[in-house]
CSV table of C-alpha atoms in Angstrom, one decimal:
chain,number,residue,atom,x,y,z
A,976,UNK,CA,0.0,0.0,0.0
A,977,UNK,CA,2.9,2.6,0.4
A,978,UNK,CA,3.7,2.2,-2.9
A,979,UNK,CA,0.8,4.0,-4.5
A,980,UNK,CA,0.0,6.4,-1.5
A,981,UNK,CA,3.9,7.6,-2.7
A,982,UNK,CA,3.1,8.2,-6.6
A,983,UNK,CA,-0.1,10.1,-5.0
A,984,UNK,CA,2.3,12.2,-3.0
A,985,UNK,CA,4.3,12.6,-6.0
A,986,UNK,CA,1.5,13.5,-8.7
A,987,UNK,CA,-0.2,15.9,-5.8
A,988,UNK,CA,3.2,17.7,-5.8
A,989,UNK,CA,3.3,18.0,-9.5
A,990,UNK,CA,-0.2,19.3,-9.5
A,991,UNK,CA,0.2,21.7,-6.7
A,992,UNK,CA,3.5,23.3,-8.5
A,993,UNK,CA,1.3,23.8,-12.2
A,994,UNK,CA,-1.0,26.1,-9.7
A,995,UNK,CA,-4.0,23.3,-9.4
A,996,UNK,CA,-4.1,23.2,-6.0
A,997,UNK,CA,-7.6,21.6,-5.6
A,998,UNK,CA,-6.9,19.3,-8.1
A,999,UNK,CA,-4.3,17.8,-5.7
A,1000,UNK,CA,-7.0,18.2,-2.8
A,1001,UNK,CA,-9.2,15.9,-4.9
A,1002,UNK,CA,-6.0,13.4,-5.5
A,1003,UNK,CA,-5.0,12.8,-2.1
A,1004,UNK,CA,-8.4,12.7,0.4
A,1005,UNK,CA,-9.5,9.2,-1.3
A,1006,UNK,CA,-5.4,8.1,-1.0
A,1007,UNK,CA,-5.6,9.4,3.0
A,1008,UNK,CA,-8.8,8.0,3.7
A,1009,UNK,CA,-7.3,4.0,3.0
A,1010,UNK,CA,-3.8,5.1,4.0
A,1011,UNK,CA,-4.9,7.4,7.4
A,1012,UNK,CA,-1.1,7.0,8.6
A,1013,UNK,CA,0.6,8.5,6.0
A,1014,UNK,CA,2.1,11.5,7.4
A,1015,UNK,CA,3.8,12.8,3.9
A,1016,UNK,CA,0.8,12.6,2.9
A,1017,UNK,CA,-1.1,14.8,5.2
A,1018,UNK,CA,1.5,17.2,4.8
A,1019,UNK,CA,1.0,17.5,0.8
A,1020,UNK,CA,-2.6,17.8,1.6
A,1021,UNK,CA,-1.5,20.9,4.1
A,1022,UNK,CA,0.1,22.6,1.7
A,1023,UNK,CA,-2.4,22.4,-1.5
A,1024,UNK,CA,-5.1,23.3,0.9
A,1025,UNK,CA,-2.5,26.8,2.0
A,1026,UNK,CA,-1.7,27.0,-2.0
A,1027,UNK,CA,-5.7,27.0,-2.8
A,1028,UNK,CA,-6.0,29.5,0.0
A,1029,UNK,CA,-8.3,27.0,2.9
A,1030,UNK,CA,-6.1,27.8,6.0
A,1031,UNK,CA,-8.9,25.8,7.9
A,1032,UNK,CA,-8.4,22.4,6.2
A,1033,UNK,CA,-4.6,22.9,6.0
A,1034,UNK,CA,-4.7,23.1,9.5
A,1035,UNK,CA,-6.3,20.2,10.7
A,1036,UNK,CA,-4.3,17.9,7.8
A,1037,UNK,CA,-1.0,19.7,9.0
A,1038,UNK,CA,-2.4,18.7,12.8
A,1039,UNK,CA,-3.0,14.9,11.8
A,1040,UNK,CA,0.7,15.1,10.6
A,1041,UNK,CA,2.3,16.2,13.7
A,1042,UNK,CA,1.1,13.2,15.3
A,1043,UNK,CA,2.4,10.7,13.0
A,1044,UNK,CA,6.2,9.8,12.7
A,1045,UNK,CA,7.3,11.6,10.2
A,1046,UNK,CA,9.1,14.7,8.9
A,1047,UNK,CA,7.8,16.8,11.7
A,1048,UNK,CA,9.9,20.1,10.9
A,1049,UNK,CA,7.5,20.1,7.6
A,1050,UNK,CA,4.3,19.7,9.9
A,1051,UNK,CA,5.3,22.1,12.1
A,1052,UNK,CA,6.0,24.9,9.1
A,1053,UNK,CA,2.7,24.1,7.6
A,1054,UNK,CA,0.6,24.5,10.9
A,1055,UNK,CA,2.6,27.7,12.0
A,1056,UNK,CA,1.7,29.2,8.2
A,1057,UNK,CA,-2.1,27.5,8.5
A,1058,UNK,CA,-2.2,30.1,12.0
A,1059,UNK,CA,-0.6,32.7,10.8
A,1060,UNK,CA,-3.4,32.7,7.5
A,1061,UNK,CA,-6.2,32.2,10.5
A,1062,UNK,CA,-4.8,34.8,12.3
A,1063,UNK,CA,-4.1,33.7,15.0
A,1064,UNK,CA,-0.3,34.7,15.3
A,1065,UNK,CA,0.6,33.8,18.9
A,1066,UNK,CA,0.0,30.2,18.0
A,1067,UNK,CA,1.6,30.8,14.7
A,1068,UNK,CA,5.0,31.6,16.5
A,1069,UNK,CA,4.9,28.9,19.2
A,1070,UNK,CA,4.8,26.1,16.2
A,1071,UNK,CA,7.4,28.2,14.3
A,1072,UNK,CA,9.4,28.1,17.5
A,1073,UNK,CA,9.4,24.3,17.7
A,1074,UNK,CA,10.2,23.8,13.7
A,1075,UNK,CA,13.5,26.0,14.4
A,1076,UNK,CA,14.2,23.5,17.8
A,1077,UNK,CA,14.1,20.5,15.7
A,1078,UNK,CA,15.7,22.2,12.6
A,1079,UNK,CA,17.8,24.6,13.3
A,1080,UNK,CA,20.1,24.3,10.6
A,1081,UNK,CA,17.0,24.3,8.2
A,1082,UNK,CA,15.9,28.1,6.0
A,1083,UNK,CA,12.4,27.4,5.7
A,1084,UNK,CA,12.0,27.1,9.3
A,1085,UNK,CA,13.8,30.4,9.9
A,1086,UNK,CA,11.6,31.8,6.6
A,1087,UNK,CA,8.4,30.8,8.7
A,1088,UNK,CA,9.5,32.1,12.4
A,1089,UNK,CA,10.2,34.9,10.2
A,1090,UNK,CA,6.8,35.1,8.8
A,1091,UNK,CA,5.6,34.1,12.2
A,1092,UNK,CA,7.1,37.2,14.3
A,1093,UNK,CA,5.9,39.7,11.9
A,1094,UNK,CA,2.9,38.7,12.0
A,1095,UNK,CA,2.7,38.7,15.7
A,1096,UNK,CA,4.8,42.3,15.9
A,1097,UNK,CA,7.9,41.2,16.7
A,1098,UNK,CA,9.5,43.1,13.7
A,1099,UNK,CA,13.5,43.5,14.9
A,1100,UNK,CA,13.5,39.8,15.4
A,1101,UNK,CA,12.0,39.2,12.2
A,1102,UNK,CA,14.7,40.9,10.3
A,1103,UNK,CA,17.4,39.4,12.4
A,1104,UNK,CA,15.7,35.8,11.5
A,1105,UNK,CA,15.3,36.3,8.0
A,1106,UNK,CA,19.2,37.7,7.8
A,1107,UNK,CA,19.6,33.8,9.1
A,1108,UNK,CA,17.6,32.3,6.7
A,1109,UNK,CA,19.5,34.3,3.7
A,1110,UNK,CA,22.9,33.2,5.5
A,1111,UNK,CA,21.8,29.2,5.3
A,1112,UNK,CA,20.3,29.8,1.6
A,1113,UNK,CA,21.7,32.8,-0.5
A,1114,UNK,CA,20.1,30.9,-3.7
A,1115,UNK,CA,16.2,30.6,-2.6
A,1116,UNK,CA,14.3,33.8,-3.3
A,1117,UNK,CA,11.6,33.3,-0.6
A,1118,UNK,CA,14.4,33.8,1.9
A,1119,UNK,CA,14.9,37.1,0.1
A,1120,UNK,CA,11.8,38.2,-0.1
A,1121,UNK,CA,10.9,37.6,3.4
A,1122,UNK,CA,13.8,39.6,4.9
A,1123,UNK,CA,12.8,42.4,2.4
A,1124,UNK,CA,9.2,42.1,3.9
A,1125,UNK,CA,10.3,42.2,7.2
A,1126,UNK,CA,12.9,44.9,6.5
A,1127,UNK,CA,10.0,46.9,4.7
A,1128,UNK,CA,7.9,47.1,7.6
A,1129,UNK,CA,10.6,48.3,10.3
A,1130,UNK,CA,11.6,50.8,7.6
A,1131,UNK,CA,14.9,50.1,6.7
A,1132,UNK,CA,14.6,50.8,2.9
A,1133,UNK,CA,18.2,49.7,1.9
A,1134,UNK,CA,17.6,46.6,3.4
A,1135,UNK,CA,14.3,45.8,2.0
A,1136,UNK,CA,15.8,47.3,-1.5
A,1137,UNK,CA,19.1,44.5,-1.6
A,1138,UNK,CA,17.1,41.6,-0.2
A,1139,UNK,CA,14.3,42.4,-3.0
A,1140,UNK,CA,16.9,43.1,-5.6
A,1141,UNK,CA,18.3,39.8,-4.7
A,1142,UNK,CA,15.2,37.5,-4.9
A,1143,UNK,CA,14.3,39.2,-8.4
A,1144,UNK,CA,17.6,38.2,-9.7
A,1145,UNK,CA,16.8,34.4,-8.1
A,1146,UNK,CA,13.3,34.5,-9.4
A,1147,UNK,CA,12.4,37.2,-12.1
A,1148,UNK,CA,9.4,36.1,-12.5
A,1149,UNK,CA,8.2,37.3,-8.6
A,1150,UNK,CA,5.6,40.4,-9.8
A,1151,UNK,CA,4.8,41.0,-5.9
A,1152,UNK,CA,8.8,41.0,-5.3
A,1153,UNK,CA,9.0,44.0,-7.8
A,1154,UNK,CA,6.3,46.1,-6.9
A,1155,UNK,CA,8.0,46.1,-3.3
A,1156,UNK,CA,11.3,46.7,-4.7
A,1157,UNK,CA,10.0,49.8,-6.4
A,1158,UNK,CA,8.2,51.0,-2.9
A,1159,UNK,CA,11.4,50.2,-1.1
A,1160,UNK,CA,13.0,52.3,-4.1
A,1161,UNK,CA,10.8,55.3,-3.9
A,1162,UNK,CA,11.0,55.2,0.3
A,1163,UNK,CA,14.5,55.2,0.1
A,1164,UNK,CA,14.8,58.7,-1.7
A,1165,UNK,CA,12.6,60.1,0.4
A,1166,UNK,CA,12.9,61.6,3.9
A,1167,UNK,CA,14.8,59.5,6.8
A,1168,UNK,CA,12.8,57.1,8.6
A,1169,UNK,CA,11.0,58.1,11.3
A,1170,UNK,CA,12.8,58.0,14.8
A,1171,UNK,CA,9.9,55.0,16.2
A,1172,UNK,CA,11.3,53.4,13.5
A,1173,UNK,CA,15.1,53.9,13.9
A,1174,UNK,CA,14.4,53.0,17.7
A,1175,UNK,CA,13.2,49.5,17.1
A,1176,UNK,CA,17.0,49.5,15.4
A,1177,UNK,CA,18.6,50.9,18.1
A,1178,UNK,CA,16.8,49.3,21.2
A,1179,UNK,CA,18.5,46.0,20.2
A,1180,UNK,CA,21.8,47.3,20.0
A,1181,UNK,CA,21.5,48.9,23.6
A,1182,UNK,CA,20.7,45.7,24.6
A,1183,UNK,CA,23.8,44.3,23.3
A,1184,UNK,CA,25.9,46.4,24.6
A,1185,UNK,CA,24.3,46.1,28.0
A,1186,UNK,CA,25.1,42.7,28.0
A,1187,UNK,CA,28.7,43.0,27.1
A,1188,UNK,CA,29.7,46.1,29.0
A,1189,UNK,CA,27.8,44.5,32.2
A,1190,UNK,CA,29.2,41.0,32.0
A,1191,UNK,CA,32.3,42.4,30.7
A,1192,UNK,CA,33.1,44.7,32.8
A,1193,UNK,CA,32.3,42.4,35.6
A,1194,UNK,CA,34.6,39.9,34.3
A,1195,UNK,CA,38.0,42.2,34.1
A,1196,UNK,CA,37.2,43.6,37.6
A,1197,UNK,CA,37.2,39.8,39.4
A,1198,UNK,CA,39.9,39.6,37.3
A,1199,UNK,CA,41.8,42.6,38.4
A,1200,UNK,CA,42.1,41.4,41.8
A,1201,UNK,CA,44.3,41.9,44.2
A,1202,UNK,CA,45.9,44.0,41.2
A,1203,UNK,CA,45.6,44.4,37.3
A,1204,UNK,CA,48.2,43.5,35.1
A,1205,UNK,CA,48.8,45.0,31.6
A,1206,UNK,CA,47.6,41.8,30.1
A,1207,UNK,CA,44.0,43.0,31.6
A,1208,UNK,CA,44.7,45.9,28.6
A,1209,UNK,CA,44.1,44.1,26.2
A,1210,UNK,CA,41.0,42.4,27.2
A,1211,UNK,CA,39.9,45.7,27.7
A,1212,UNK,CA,40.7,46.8,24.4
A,1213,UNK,CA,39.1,44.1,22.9
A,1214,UNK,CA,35.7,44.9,25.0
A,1215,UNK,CA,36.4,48.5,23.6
A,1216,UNK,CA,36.8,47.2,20.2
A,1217,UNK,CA,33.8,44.8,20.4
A,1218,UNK,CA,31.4,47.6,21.7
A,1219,UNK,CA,32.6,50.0,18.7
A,1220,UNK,CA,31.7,47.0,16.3
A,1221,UNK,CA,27.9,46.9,17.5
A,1222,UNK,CA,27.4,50.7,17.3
A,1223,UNK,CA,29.0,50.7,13.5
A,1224,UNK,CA,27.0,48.2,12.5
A,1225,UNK,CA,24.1,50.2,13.6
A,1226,UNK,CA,25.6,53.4,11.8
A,1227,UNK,CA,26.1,51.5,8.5
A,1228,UNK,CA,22.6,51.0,8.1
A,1229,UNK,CA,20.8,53.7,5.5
A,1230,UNK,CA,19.4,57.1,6.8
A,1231,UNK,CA,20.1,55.6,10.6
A,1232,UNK,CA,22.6,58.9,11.0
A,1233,UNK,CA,20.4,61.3,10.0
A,1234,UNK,CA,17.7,60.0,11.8
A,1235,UNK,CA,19.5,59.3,15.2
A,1236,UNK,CA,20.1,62.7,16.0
A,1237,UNK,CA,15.6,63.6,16.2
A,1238,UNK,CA,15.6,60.3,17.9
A,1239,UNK,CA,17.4,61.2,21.5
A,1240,UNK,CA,16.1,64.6,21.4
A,1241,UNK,CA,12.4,62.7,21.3
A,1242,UNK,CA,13.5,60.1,23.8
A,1243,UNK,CA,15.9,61.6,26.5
A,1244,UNK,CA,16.1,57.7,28.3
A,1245,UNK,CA,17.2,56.9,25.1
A,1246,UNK,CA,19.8,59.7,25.3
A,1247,UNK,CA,21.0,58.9,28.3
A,1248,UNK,CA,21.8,55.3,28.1
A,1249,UNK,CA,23.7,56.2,25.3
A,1250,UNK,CA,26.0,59.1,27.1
A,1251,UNK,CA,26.3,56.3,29.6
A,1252,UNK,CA,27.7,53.7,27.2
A,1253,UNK,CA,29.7,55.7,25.5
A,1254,UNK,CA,31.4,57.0,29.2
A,1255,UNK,CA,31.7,53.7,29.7
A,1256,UNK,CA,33.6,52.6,26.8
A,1257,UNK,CA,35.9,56.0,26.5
A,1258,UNK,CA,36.7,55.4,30.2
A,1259,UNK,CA,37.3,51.5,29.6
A,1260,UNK,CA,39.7,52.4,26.7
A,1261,UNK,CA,41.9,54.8,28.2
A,1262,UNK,CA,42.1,52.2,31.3
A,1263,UNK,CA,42.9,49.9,28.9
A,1264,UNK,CA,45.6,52.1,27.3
A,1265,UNK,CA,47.1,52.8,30.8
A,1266,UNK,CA,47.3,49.2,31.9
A,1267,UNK,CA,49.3,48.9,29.2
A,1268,UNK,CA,51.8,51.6,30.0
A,1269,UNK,CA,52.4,49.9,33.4
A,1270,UNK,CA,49.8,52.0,35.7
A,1271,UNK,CA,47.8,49.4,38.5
A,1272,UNK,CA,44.5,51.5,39.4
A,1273,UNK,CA,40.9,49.8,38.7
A,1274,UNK,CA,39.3,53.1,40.0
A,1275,UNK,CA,38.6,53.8,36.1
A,1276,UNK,CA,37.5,50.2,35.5
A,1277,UNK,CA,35.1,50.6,38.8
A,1278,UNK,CA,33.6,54.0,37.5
A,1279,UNK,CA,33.0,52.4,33.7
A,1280,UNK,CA,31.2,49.1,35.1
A,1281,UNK,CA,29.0,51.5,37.6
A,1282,UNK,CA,27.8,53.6,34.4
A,1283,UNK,CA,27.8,50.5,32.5
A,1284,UNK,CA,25.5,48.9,35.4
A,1285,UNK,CA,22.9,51.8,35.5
A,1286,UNK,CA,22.8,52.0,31.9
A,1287,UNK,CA,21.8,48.0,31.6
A,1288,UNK,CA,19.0,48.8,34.3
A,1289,UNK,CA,17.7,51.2,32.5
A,1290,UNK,CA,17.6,49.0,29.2
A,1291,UNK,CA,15.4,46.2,31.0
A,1292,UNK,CA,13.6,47.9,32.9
A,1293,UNK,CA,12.3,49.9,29.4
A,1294,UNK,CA,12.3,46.8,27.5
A,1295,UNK,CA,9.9,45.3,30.3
């Protein structure tokens, strides 16, 4: 019997790529209903029902596949895109969650957790995830695209502008993929995003330095006792070095300059975290630089983890 349910699974594929969706719907229910435990099967049926646009029969064939031995990455995928066309994106981004745990290494699951934390608001991470998904696949298109939507939508034109130039050149044939291109296009000419925008890029980069000026800093002043030794320098410097990294790749990003300035005059928290870090890292560096030329005080190291410490607070307790 596995036999034919496979050349079903095979000529519903077929059918499903010529665009005849329900066609392939039509194939496979009389192939499931004498082979019930055929969880390729359900899956193909999943995705013609998603192709013909039915997110509520998708769903329950992608739900009959999860509980059979199978490939369960691909049941998971299907039932996070099945929520996420039902709308209900919370449960959309759980089942995305799990296809990345099982597959991490795999680009459609990072394409749908993509898909999924858009859908459910979480746009930085989206863009983040989707950079993944381009990283494990440079050749697919839809991991293109998707970063361009998610880029789209936090407002980083250049972004959205490459990722969509990229997936035409994979896939010229894409007509949704160049009418975005030509709105990230006309955005990017125009003014610089708007500073809500620019802050869902620079709140993650706070956070990033929180993390390694706190734990950093931490780290060198344990190691600094009884007394620092020059070879503490260049740990500093390369916390110094790493910081400046984060921030430039920040910088790098299109219209973020001219933007950031109308940004920390809107949001003096914002402004102030920032004056902190960057006390933090200017003191760190000339510590660093005097370690080095044989001086033994961590009075400079104390005052950059202190402004380092109050800066972190203030980065959770916002984010929270």
């Amino acid at each position: 019997m596995s036999e034919p349910i496979a050349a079903v699974v095979v000529r519903a594929a077929e059918l499903t790529a010529r665009g005849l969706p329900q066609r392939a719907v039509e194939l496979l229910r009389p192939a499931l209903a004498a082979n019930p435990l055929h969880a390729e099967a359900w899956c193909r049926l999943a995705a013609a029902h998603l192709d013909a646009g039915e997110p509520d029969p998708a769903l329950e064939a992608a739900k009959r596949a999860l509980v059979l031995p199978g490939d369960q990455s691909w049941a998971q995928r299907l039932t996070s895109l099945a929520l996420g066309e039902l709308g209900r994106h919370a449960e959309a981004l759980v089942a995305a969650r799990e296809c990345v745990r099982r597959e991490p290494g795999d680009w459609r699951c990072l394409v749908v957790l993509a898909e999924a934390l858009a859908g459910a608001g979480e746009l930085r991470e989206a863009v983040e995830v989707a950079r993944g998904a381009t990283g494990l696949a440079p050749t697919e298109a839809r991991a293109h695209q998707v970063l361009g939507d998610a880029a789209l939508r936090v407002r980083d034109w250049g972004t959205a502008e490459r990722a969509y130039r990229t997936a035409l050149r994979l896939d010229p044939g894409a007509d949704d993929v160049r009418a975005n291109l030509a709105t990230a296009r006309r955005k990017r000419g125009g003014p610089a995003p708007a500073p809500v925008a620019v802050h869902a890029l620079v709140q993650p980069v706070l956070s990033r330095l929180a993390a390694l000026l706190v734990a950093g800093g931490l780290v060198l002043l344990l190691a600094a006792l009884p007394r620092p030794t020059p070879l503490l320098g260049w740990f500093a410097a390369a916390l110094v070095a790493g910081c400046v990294a984060v921030v430039a790749r920040l910088l790098v990003r299109d219209g973020v300059r001219r933007a950031l300035p109308p940004l920390l005059r809107r949001r003096p928290l914002t402004a102030a975290v920032a004056v902190l870090f960057g006390l933090a890292v200017l003191v760190l560096a000339g510590w660093s630089v005097a370690l080095l030329l044989g001086a033994t005080t961590t009075q400079p190291l104390v005052l950059a983890w202190l402004c380092s410490l109050v800066g972190g607070a203030v980065v959770v307790l916002r984010g929270r």
